[in-house]
Tab-separated table of C-alpha atoms in Angstrom:
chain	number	residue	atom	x	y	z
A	167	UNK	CA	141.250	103.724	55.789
A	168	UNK	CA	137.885	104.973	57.122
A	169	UNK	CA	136.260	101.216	57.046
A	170	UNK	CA	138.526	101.061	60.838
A	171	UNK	CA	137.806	104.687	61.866
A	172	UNK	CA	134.593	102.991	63.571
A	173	UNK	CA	136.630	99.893	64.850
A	174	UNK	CA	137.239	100.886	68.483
A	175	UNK	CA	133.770	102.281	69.067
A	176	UNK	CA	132.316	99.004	67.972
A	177	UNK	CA	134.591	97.118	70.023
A	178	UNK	CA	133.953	99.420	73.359
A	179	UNK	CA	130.134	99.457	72.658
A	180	UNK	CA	129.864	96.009	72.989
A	181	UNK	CA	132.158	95.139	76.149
A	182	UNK	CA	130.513	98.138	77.818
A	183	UNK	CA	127.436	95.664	77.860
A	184	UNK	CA	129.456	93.620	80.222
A	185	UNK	CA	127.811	96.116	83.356
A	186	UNK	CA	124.998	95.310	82.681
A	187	UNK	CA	125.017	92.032	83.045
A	188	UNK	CA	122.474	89.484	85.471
A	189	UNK	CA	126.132	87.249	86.315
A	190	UNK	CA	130.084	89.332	86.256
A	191	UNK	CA	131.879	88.917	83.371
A	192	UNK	CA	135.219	89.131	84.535
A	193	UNK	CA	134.963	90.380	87.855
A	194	UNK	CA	138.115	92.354	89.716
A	195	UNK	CA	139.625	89.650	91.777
A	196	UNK	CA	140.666	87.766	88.391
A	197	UNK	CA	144.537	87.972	87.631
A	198	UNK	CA	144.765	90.659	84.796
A	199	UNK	CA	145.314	87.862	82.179
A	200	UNK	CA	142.301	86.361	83.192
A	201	UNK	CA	139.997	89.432	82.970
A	202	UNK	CA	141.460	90.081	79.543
A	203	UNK	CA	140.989	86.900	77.794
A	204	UNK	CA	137.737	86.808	79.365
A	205	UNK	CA	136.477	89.883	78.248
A	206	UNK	CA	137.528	88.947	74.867
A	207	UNK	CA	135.817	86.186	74.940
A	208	UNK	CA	132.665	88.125	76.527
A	209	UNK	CA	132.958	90.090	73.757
A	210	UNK	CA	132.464	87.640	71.023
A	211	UNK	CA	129.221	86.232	72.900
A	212	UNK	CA	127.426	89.687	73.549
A	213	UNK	CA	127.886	90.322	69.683
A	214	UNK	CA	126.531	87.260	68.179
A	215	UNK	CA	123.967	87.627	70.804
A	216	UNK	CA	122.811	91.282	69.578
A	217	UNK	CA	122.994	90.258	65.617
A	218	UNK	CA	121.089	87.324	67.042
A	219	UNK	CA	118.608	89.658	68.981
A	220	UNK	CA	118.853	92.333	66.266
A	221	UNK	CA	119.974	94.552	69.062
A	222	UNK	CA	123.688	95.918	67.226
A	223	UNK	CA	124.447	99.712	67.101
A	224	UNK	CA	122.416	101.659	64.700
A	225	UNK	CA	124.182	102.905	61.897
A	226	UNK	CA	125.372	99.624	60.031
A	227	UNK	CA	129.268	99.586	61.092
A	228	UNK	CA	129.219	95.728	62.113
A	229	UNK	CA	127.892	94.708	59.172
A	230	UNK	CA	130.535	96.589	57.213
A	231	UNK	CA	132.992	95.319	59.300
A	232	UNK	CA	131.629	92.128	57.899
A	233	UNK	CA	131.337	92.786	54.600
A	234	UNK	CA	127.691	93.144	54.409
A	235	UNK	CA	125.871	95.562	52.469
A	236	UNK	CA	123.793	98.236	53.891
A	237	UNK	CA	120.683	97.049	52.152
A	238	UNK	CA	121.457	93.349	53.670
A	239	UNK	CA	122.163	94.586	57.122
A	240	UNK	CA	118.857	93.951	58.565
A	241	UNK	CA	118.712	90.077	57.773
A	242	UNK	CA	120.178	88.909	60.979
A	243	UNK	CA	120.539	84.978	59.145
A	244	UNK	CA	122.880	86.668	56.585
A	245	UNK	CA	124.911	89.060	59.323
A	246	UNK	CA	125.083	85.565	61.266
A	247	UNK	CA	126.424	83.378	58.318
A	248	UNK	CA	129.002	86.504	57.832
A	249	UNK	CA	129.956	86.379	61.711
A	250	UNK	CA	130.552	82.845	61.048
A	251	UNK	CA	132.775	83.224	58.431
A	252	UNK	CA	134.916	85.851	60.348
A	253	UNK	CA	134.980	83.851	63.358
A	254	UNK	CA	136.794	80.571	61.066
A	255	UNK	CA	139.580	83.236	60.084
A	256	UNK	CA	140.124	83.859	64.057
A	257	UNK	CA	142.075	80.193	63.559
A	258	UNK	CA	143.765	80.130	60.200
A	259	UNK	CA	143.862	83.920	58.523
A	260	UNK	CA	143.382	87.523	60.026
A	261	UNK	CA	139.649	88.194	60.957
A	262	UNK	CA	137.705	91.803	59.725
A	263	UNK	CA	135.904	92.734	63.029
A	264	UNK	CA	137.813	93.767	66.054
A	265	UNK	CA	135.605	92.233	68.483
A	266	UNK	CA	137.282	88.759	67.030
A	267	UNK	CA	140.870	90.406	66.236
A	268	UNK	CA	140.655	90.315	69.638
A	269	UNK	CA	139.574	87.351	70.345
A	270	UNK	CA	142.468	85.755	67.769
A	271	UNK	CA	145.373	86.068	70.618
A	272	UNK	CA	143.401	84.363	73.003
A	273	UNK	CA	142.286	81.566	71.312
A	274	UNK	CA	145.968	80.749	70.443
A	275	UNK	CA	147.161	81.533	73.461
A	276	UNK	CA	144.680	79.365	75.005
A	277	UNK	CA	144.451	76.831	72.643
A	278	UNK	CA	140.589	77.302	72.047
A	279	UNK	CA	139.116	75.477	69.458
A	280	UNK	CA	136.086	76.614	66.925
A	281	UNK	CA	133.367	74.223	68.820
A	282	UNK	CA	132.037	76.019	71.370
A	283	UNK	CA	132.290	79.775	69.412
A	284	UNK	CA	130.543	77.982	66.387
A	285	UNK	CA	127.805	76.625	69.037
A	286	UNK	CA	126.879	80.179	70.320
A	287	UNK	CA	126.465	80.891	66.445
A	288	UNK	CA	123.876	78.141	65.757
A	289	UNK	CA	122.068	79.286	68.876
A	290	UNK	CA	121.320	82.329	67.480
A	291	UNK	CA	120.765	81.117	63.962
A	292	UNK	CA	118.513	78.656	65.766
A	293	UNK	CA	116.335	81.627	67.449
A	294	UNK	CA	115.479	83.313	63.826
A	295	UNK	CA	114.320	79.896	63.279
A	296	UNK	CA	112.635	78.257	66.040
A	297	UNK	CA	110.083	80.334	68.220
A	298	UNK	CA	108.844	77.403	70.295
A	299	UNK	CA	109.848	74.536	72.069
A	300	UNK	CA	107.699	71.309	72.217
A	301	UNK	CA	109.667	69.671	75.062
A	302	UNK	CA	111.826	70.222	78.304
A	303	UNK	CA	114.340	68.152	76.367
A	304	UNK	CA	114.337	70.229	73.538
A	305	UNK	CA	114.889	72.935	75.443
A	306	UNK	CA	118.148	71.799	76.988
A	307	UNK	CA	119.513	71.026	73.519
A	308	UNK	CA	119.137	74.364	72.928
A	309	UNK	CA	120.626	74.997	76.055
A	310	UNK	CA	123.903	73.034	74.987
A	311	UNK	CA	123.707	75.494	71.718
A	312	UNK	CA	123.351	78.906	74.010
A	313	UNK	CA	124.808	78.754	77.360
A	314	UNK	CA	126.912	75.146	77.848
A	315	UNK	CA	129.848	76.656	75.365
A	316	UNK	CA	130.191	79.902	77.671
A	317	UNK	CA	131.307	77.656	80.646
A	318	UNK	CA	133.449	75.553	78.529
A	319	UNK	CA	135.377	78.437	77.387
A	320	UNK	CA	135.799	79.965	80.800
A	321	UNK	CA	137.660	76.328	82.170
A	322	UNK	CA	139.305	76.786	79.069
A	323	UNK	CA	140.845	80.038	79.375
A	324	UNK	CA	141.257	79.102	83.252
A	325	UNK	CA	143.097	75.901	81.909
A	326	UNK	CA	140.917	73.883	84.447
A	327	UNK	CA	138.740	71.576	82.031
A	328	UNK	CA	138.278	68.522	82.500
A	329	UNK	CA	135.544	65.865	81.707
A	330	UNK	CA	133.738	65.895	84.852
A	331	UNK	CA	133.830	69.467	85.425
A	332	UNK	CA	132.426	70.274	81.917
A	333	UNK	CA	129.222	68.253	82.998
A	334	UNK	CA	128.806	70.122	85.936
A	335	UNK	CA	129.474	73.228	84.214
A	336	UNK	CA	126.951	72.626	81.317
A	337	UNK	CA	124.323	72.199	84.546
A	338	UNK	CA	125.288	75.679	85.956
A	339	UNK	CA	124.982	77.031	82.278
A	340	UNK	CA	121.379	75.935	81.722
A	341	UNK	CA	120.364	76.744	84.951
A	342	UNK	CA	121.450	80.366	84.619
A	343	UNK	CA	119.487	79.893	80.490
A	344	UNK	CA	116.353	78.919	81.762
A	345	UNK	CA	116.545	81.503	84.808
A	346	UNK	CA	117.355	84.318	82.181
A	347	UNK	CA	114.292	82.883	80.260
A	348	UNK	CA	112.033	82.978	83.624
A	349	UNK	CA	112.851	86.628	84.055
A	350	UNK	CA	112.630	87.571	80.676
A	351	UNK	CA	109.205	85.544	79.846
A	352	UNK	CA	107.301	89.015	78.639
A	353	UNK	CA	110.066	90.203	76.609
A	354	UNK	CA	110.691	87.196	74.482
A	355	UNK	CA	107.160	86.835	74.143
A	356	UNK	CA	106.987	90.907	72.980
A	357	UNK	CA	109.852	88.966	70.688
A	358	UNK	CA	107.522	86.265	69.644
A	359	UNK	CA	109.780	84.016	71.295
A	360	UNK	CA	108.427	81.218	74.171
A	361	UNK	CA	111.263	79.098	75.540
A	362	UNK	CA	108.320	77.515	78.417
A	363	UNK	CA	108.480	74.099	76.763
A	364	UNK	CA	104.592	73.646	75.343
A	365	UNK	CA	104.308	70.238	76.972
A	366	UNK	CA	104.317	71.836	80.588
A	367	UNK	CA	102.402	74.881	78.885
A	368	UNK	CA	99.543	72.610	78.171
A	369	UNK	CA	100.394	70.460	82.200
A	370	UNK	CA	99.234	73.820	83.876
A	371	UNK	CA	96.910	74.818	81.444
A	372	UNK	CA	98.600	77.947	80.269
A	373	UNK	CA	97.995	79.360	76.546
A	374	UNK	CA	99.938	82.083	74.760
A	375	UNK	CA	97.390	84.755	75.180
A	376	UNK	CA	98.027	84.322	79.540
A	377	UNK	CA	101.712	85.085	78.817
A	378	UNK	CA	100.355	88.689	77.172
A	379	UNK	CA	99.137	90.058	80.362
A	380	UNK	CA	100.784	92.570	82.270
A	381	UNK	CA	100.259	90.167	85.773
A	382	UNK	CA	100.462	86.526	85.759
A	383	UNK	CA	97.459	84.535	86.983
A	384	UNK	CA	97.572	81.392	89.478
A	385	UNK	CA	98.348	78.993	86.472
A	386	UNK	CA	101.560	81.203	84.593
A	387	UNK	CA	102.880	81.079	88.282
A	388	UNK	CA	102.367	77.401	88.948
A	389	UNK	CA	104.059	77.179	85.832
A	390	UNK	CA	107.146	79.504	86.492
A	391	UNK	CA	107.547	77.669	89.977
A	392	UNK	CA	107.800	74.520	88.207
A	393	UNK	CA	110.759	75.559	85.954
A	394	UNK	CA	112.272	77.617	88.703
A	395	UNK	CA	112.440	74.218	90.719
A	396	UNK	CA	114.125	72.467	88.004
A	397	UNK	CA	116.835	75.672	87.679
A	398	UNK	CA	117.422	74.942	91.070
A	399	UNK	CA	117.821	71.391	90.706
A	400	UNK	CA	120.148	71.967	88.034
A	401	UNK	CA	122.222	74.728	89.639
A	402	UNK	CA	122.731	71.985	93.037
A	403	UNK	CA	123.928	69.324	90.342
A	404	UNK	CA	126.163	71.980	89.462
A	405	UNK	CA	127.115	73.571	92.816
A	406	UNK	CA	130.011	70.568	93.161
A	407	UNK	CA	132.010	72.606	90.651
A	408	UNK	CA	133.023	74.935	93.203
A	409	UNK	CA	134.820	72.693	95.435
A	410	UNK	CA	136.852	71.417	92.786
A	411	UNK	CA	139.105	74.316	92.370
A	412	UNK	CA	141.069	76.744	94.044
A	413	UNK	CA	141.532	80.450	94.817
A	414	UNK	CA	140.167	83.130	92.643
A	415	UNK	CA	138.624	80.738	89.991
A	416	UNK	CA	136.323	79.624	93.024
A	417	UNK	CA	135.454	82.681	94.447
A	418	UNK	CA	134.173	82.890	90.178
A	419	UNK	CA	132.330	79.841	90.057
A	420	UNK	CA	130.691	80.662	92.658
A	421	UNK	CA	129.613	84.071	91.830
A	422	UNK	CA	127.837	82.120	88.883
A	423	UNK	CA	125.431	79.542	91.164
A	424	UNK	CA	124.807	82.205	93.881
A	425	UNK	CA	123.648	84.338	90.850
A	426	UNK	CA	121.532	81.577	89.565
A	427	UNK	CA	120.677	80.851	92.959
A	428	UNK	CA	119.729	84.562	93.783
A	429	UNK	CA	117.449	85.253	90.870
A	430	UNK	CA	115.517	82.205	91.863
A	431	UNK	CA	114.590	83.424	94.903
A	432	UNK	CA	114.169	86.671	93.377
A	433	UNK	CA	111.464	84.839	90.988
A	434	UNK	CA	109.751	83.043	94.047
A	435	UNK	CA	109.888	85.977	96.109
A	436	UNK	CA	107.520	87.834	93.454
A	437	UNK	CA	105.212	85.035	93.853
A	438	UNK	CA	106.593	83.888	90.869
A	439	UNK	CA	104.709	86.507	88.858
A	440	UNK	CA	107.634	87.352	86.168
A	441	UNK	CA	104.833	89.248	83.914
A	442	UNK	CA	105.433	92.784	85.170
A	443	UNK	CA	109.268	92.668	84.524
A	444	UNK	CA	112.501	90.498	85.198
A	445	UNK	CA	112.720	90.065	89.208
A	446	UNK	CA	116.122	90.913	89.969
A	447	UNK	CA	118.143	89.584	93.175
A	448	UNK	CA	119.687	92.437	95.641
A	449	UNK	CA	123.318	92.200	96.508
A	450	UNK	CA	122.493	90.727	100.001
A	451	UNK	CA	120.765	87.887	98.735
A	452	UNK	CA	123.440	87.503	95.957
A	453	UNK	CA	126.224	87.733	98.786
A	454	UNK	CA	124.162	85.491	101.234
A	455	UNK	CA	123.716	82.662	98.626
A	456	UNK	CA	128.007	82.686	97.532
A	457	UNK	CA	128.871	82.621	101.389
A	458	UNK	CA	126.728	79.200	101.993
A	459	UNK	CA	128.283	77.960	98.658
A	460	UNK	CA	132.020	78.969	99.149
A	461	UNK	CA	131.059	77.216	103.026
A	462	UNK	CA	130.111	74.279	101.344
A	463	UNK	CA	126.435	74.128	102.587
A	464	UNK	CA	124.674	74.448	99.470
């Protein structure tokens, strides 16, 4: 009996996380049903992302929920395999954390299958593992891994996928990874993480010690403006997505590329120095960039 006294807390600490986020979640406008599987699904993805990160609620009660030990709940490859393991009984058994009991209804109701859940997974396993990337191409395939399955599953709850708007999708989804990655270039470095493919590192002659200080210099911001550019590019490959559906799934959508679309300008309007901290995009700017998109113009 007390192994679910911590249950709801778990499951509330990590959807509360859904505020905070750079892009909404399941914003207001959504029909109810919407919002709800949504937020389910939300849920899973901000969890595997904090074992992933190492960032989940002091105290131990996720891994317990997953049957780890206390003395194993530190190795985040172990509470990952566990996750993993949980997440395959969301489609044939009854799952041990609530975060993915309450995922189980909407993945039947929806007809969601393991893919895209098991991707997020191998992201994250992939990040304990892999601390640098050689090449702009590897970088997208670790794109596909960490942000291409979140915009799957939202055409899948909406019912809405289809081949072509999956590939416009995935371009949305890395364009909002790598702008996450511009903003957050000091902390994944405080992280020991670099997700500036090393190739371009070494085009503008930028080593790891430039990415340590606390402003960036004229070569870290050539560098930045470069990837920015090809966020952008990605994000108007993208933008088509938008006009292929209706009502309140496009006022969604495009909440998505204006936020992309935002934070770039955010980035470039610091001069592209992302050293100091994350630039973040005001409202305005957010709301300026969704009315030229819902128009059509961009």
């Amino acid at each position: 009996m007390t192994a679910t006294k911590p249950a709801p807390d778990l499951e509330r600490a990590t959807l509360d996380k859904a505020a905070r986020e750079n892009f909404p979640v399941a914003p207001f406008f959504l029909p109810r049903d919407w919002r709800d599987d949504l937020m389910a699904v939300y849920g899973f993805a901000r969890l595997v992302d904090d074992i992933g990160d190492g960032d989940l609620a002091p105290g131990g009660a996720d891994a317990e929920q997953l049957g780890v030990s206390a003395t194993d709940a530190e190795d985040r490859l172990l509470l990952l395999d566990a996750f993993e393991a949980d997440l395959r009984r969301v489609f044939d058994a009854t799952p041990s954390h609530p975060l993915l009991r309450r995922l189980q209804p909407v993945v039947r109701r929806r007809a969601l299958t393991p893919e895209p859940f098991l991707g997020l997974i191998a992201a994250n396993r992939q990040d304990q593992l892999v601390t640098r990337y050689e090449t702009y191409d590897d970088l997208l395939a670790y794109c596909e891994l960490s942000a291409n399955p979140v915009g799957r599953l939202v055409l899948a709850v909406t019912g809405t996928s289809t081949p072509e708007r999956i590939r416009l999708s995935d371009a949305i989804c890395t364009a909002l990874q790598i702008v996450e990655h511009l903003q957050d270039v000091a902390e994944d470095f405080g992280r020991d993480r670099i997700y500036l493919p090393a190739e371009d590192m070494k085009r503008f002659h930028v080593s790891e010690t430039d990415l340590s200080a606390k402003t960036a210099g004229a070569s870290v911001r050539a560098l930045v403006a470069y990837e920015a550019q090809r966020a952008r590019d990605l994000l108007n490959e993208g933008a088509p997505l938008v006009g292929s559906v209706h009502g309140r799934l496009k006022l969604l959508l495009a909440g998505f590329v204006a936020g992309g679309k935002a934070a770039v300008h955010a980035i470039a309007a610091a001069e592209y120095d992302v050293l100091p901290g994350p630039p973040k995009p005001g409202k305005v700017q957010l709301l300026r960039e969704a009315g030229v998109i819902l128009r059509g113009e961009g």
